[in-house]
C-alpha positions as a Python dict, from the first residue, in 0.01 Angstrom:
ca = {
    (1, 'X'): (0, 0, 0),
    (2, 'X'): (295, 233, 57),
    (3, 'X'): (395, 166, -304),
    (4, 'X'): (40, 245, -414),
    (5, 'X'): (47, 583, -239),
    (6, 'X'): (375, 692, -392),
    (7, 'X'): (296, 550, -737),
    (8, 'X'): (-40, 728, -744),
    (9, 'X'): (122, 1049, -619),
    (10, 'X'): (377, 1032, -902),
    (11, 'X'): (87, 993, -1146),
    (12, 'X'): (-81, 1304, -1004),
    (13, 'X'): (243, 1504, -1039),
    (14, 'X'): (284, 1382, -1396),
    (15, 'X'): (-69, 1491, -1485),
    (16, 'X'): (-5, 1830, -1326),
    (17, 'X'): (291, 1871, -1560),
    (18, 'X'): (71, 1759, -1848),
    (19, 'X'): (-192, 2022, -1764),
    (20, 'X'): (80, 2289, -1735),
    (21, 'X'): (201, 2196, -2083),
    (22, 'X'): (-154, 2205, -2225),
    (23, 'X'): (-216, 2544, -2061),
    (24, 'X'): (93, 2690, -2229),
    (25, 'X'): (-16, 2553, -2567),
    (26, 'X'): (-363, 2704, -2532),
    (27, 'X'): (-221, 3035, -2409),
    (28, 'X'): (-12, 3058, -2728),
    (29, 'X'): (-284, 2946, -2968),
    (30, 'X'): (-268, 3290, -3134),
    (31, 'X'): (107, 3348, -3104),
    (32, 'X'): (260, 3385, -3450),
    (33, 'X'): (507, 3109, -3527),
    (34, 'X'): (448, 2925, -3199),
    (35, 'X'): (504, 2550, -3209),
    (36, 'X'): (313, 2329, -2968),
    (37, 'X'): (482, 2101, -2719),
    (38, 'X'): (371, 1744, -2658),
    (39, 'X'): (427, 1603, -2309),
    (40, 'X'): (586, 1259, -2290),
    (41, 'X'): (602, 1026, -1991),
    (42, 'X'): (791, 715, -1886),
    (43, 'X'): (756, 457, -1611),
    (44, 'X'): (991, 459, -1314),
    (45, 'X'): (1206, 176, -1184),
    (46, 'X'): (1058, -162, -1088),
    (47, 'X'): (1094, -361, -770),
    (48, 'X'): (1156, -723, -867),
    (49, 'X'): (989, -950, -614),
    (50, 'X'): (1051, -1243, -847),
    (51, 'X'): (1279, -1195, -1144),
    (52, 'X'): (1145, -1332, -1476),
    (53, 'X'): (1344, -1637, -1587),
    (54, 'X'): (1440, -1736, -1234),
    (55, 'X'): (1485, -2111, -1194),
    (56, 'X'): (1187, -2268, -1016),
    (57, 'X'): (1325, -2622, -1038),
    (58, 'X'): (1606, -2822, -1190),
    (59, 'X'): (1457, -2798, -1540),
    (60, 'X'): (1195, -2522, -1512),
    (61, 'X'): (1203, -2143, -1497),
    (62, 'X'): (955, -1878, -1389),
    (63, 'X'): (777, -1766, -1708),
    (64, 'X'): (670, -1414, -1607),
    (65, 'X'): (802, -1318, -1263),
    (66, 'X'): (663, -1052, -1027),
    (67, 'X'): (771, -691, -1074),
    (68, 'X'): (598, -393, -915),
    (69, 'X'): (638, -52, -1077),
    (70, 'X'): (697, 261, -872),
    (71, 'X'): (500, 508, -1079),
    (72, 'X'): (567, 750, -1364),
    (73, 'X'): (730, 1081, -1441),
    (74, 'X'): (727, 1343, -1714),
    (75, 'X'): (1032, 1274, -1929),
    (76, 'X'): (1009, 1554, -2187),
    (77, 'X'): (779, 1785, -2378),
    (78, 'X'): (886, 1766, -2739),
    (79, 'X'): (843, 2062, -2974),
    (80, 'X'): (623, 1965, -3269),
    (81, 'X'): (730, 2157, -3581),
    (82, 'X'): (430, 2092, -3803),
    (83, 'X'): (327, 2374, -4037),
    (84, 'X'): (79, 2628, -3901),
    (85, 'X'): (-193, 2798, -4103),
    (86, 'X'): (-107, 3102, -4317),
    (87, 'X'): (-273, 3441, -4272),
    (88, 'X'): (-245, 3716, -4532),
    (89, 'X'): (-135, 4059, -4410),
    (90, 'X'): (-84, 4404, -4561),
    (91, 'X'): (281, 4417, -4457),
    (92, 'X'): (521, 4338, -4745),
    (93, 'X'): (790, 4243, -4494),
    (94, 'X'): (582, 3964, -4338),
    (95, 'X'): (712, 3623, -4443),
    (96, 'X'): (629, 3257, -4396),
    (97, 'X'): (849, 2957, -4457),
    (98, 'X'): (676, 2696, -4670),
    (99, 'X'): (852, 2388, -4542),
    (100, 'X'): (1149, 2338, -4313),
    (101, 'X'): (1377, 2609, -4180),
    (102, 'X'): (1413, 2901, -3942),
    (103, 'X'): (1478, 3271, -3978),
    (104, 'X'): (1807, 3382, -3821),
    (105, 'X'): (1790, 3662, -3566),
    (106, 'X'): (2088, 3850, -3422),
    (107, 'X'): (2033, 3898, -3048),
    (108, 'X'): (2164, 4198, -2846),
    (109, 'X'): (2426, 3961, -2698),
    (110, 'X'): (2561, 3900, -3046),
    (111, 'X'): (2444, 3538, -3053),
    (112, 'X'): (2211, 3399, -3316),
    (113, 'X'): (1862, 3281, -3232),
    (114, 'X'): (1613, 3115, -3464),
    (115, 'X'): (1242, 3163, -3519),
    (116, 'X'): (948, 3065, -3738),
    (117, 'X'): (772, 3395, -3667),
    (118, 'X'): (808, 3609, -3979),
    (119, 'X'): (656, 3932, -3846),
    (120, 'X'): (923, 4170, -3970),
    (121, 'X'): (942, 4548, -3982),
    (122, 'X'): (1184, 4819, -4092),
    (123, 'X'): (1349, 5021, -3813),
    (124, 'X'): (1446, 5389, -3835),
    (125, 'X'): (1758, 5308, -4038),
    (126, 'X'): (1577, 5068, -4275),
    (127, 'X'): (1707, 4745, -4123),
    (128, 'X'): (1465, 4452, -4135),
    (129, 'X'): (1401, 4359, -3772),
    (130, 'X'): (1170, 4141, -3563),
    (131, 'X'): (886, 4273, -3347),
    (132, 'X'): (1141, 4310, -3064),
    (133, 'X'): (1375, 4516, -3284),
    (134, 'X'): (1638, 4248, -3335),
    (135, 'X'): (1782, 4242, -3689),
    (136, 'X'): (1767, 3937, -3911),
    (137, 'X'): (2084, 3767, -4027),
    (138, 'X'): (2225, 3841, -4280),
    (139, 'X'): (2136, 4205, -4224),
    (140, 'X'): (1932, 4373, -4496),
    (141, 'X'): (1878, 4751, -4507),
    (142, 'X'): (1600, 4904, -4717),
    (143, 'X'): (1676, 5253, -4861),
    (144, 'X'): (1445, 5529, -4742),
    (145, 'X'): (1352, 5614, -5101),
    (146, 'X'): (1245, 5259, -5186),
    (147, 'X'): (891, 5244, -5320),
    (148, 'X'): (822, 4873, -5351),
    (149, 'X'): (1002, 4592, -5174),
    (150, 'X'): (977, 4245, -5321),
    (151, 'X'): (1097, 3927, -5152),
    (152, 'X'): (1120, 3628, -5383),
    (153, 'X'): (1062, 3267, -5286),
    (154, 'X'): (1440, 3211, -5279),
    (155, 'X'): (1488, 3498, -5033),
    (156, 'X'): (1615, 3756, -5282),
    (157, 'X'): (1516, 4106, -5166),
    (158, 'X'): (1477, 4375, -5430),
    (159, 'X'): (1323, 4721, -5452),
    (160, 'X'): (1234, 4995, -5698),
    (161, 'X'): (1299, 5369, -5680),
    (162, 'X'): (1068, 5651, -5787),
    (163, 'X'): (1047, 5700, -6165),
    (164, 'X'): (1239, 5376, -6222),
    (165, 'X'): (1109, 5043, -6345),
    (166, 'X'): (1420, 4832, -6302),
    (167, 'X'): (1442, 4655, -5967),
    (168, 'X'): (1761, 4663, -5765),
    (169, 'X'): (1871, 4382, -5535),
    (170, 'X'): (1947, 4438, -5168),
    (171, 'X'): (2059, 4092, -5070),
    (172, 'X'): (1922, 3748, -4992),
    (173, 'X'): (1753, 3616, -4678),
    (174, 'X'): (1903, 3287, -4567),
    (175, 'X'): (1740, 3018, -4360),
    (176, 'X'): (1881, 2771, -4111),
    (177, 'X'): (1780, 2417, -4024),
    (178, 'X'): (1888, 2154, -3773),
    (179, 'X'): (1927, 1779, -3775),
    (180, 'X'): (1701, 1757, -3469),
    (181, 'X'): (1488, 2074, -3436),
    (182, 'X'): (1294, 1920, -3145),
    (183, 'X'): (1615, 1938, -2940),
    (184, 'X'): (1636, 2318, -2955),
    (185, 'X'): (1605, 2537, -2647),
    (186, 'X'): (1306, 2773, -2622),
    (187, 'X'): (1396, 3117, -2485),
    (188, 'X'): (1059, 3289, -2534),
    (189, 'X'): (943, 3541, -2795),
    (190, 'X'): (908, 3246, -3038),
    (191, 'X'): (1287, 3217, -3042),
    (192, 'X'): (1503, 2907, -3016),
    (193, 'X'): (1872, 2849, -2959),
    (194, 'X'): (2069, 2540, -3065),
    (195, 'X'): (2190, 2277, -2821),
    (196, 'X'): (2407, 1969, -2844),
    (197, 'X'): (2085, 1773, -2901),
    (198, 'X'): (1976, 1982, -3200),
    (199, 'X'): (2316, 1995, -3366),
    (200, 'X'): (2472, 2288, -3547),
    (201, 'X'): (2278, 2510, -3784),
    (202, 'X'): (2276, 2425, -4154),
    (203, 'X'): (2248, 2760, -4336),
    (204, 'X'): (2145, 2794, -4701),
    (205, 'X'): (1919, 2988, -4934),
    (206, 'X'): (1546, 2911, -4923),
    (207, 'X'): (1447, 2632, -5158),
    (208, 'X'): (1806, 2520, -5199),
    (209, 'X'): (1960, 2175, -5193),
    (210, 'X'): (1963, 2157, -4812),
    (211, 'X'): (1591, 2076, -4799),
    (212, 'X'): (1491, 2422, -4677),
    (213, 'X'): (1147, 2562, -4755),
    (214, 'X'): (1066, 2859, -4972),
    (215, 'X'): (945, 3204, -4865),
    (216, 'X'): (603, 3356, -4923),
    (217, 'X'): (574, 3735, -4894),
    (218, 'X'): (282, 3908, -4728),
    (219, 'X'): (178, 3619, -4502),
    (220, 'X'): (244, 3510, -4145),
    (221, 'X'): (241, 3159, -4000),
    (222, 'X'): (-5, 3106, -3718),
    (223, 'X'): (45, 2873, -3423),
    (224, 'X'): (11, 2501, -3498),
    (225, 'X'): (-190, 2445, -3177),
    (226, 'X'): (-518, 2259, -3233),
    (227, 'X'): (-771, 2388, -2979),
    (228, 'X'): (-985, 2075, -3014),
    (229, 'X'): (-692, 1839, -2959),
    (230, 'X'): (-570, 2036, -2658),
    (231, 'X'): (-912, 2025, -2491),
    (232, 'X'): (-930, 1650, -2550),
    (233, 'X'): (-584, 1617, -2394),
    (234, 'X'): (-701, 1834, -2104),
    (235, 'X'): (-996, 1605, -2038),
    (236, 'X'): (-771, 1300, -2044),
    (237, 'X'): (-527, 1467, -1804),
    (238, 'X'): (-809, 1559, -1567),
    (239, 'X'): (-945, 1205, -1568),
    (240, 'X'): (-598, 1063, -1515),
    (241, 'X'): (-548, 1294, -1218),
    (242, 'X'): (-885, 1190, -1072),
    (243, 'X'): (-805, 820, -1117),
    (244, 'X'): (-474, 856, -935),
    (245, 'X'): (-636, 1054, -655),
    (246, 'X'): (-888, 774, -607),
    (247, 'X'): (-601, 529, -571),
    (248, 'X'): (-460, 749, -295),
    (249, 'X'): (-802, 749, -125),
    (250, 'X'): (-834, 370, -158),
    (251, 'X'): (-487, 314, -10),
    (252, 'X'): (-569, 551, 275),
    (253, 'X'): (-890, 359, 350),
    (254, 'X'): (-697, 31, 355),
    (255, 'X'): (-450, 181, 604),
    (256, 'X'): (-739, 299, 814),
    (257, 'X'): (-888, -49, 823),
    (258, 'X'): (-555, -198, 927),
    (259, 'X'): (-518, 57, 1206),
    (260, 'X'): (-866, -30, 1331),
    (261, 'X'): (-773, -399, 1369),
    (262, 'X'): (-605, -327, 1702),
    (263, 'X'): (-924, -184, 1852),
}
């Protein structure tokens, strides 16, 4: 019964973590470029009362054994990088990545961070920056006299000047990808940083030979959170929590009955 108490308690803690993860997904259902996280769990160690395969005689062995598990724990919450829905905007600097890849963002510390959120703007000097004012990498500066800015699917940025029809190129937006994107570290603001689990960034032009997606101008990528799926997961987590709490109650009642035997 002591095992039952602690095993059920571990299940309640795991479901609390699950609900926390679901709450964060739902809270970011409208965050541009947000990628949902899926909670994953694993069983804890087992107490072997009778090891499977133990000899029960000179020529016989125990076929199944007796092992009692000690509960569960949350092992990870993997980032799911499925494509979110596209929404058209009136901003010519808004971009979505059709396929794999991340925009590169130069942080104030000088380090590079990576994002799927393509809500870009021009700052006072014409640099293309994120909503937080951090410039993209490689840096691209739009002249103040530019009339129309065009960003091609391969990341080429061009513009036209007044009374001119020929477009002039400013540069090319490059994307980055990782061998294991789910292993990246979330730092907030829809930004990620690489880790040893994700591997080093593979940088190339959009639509190139590295398997990177292409760019689409004038659109933003919405969150990939499914409200329906998250509410179903929430119901399952609630029921799992209730079931484990009932095990705690049942074990407590059994202890109470044992204590009453001495009366």
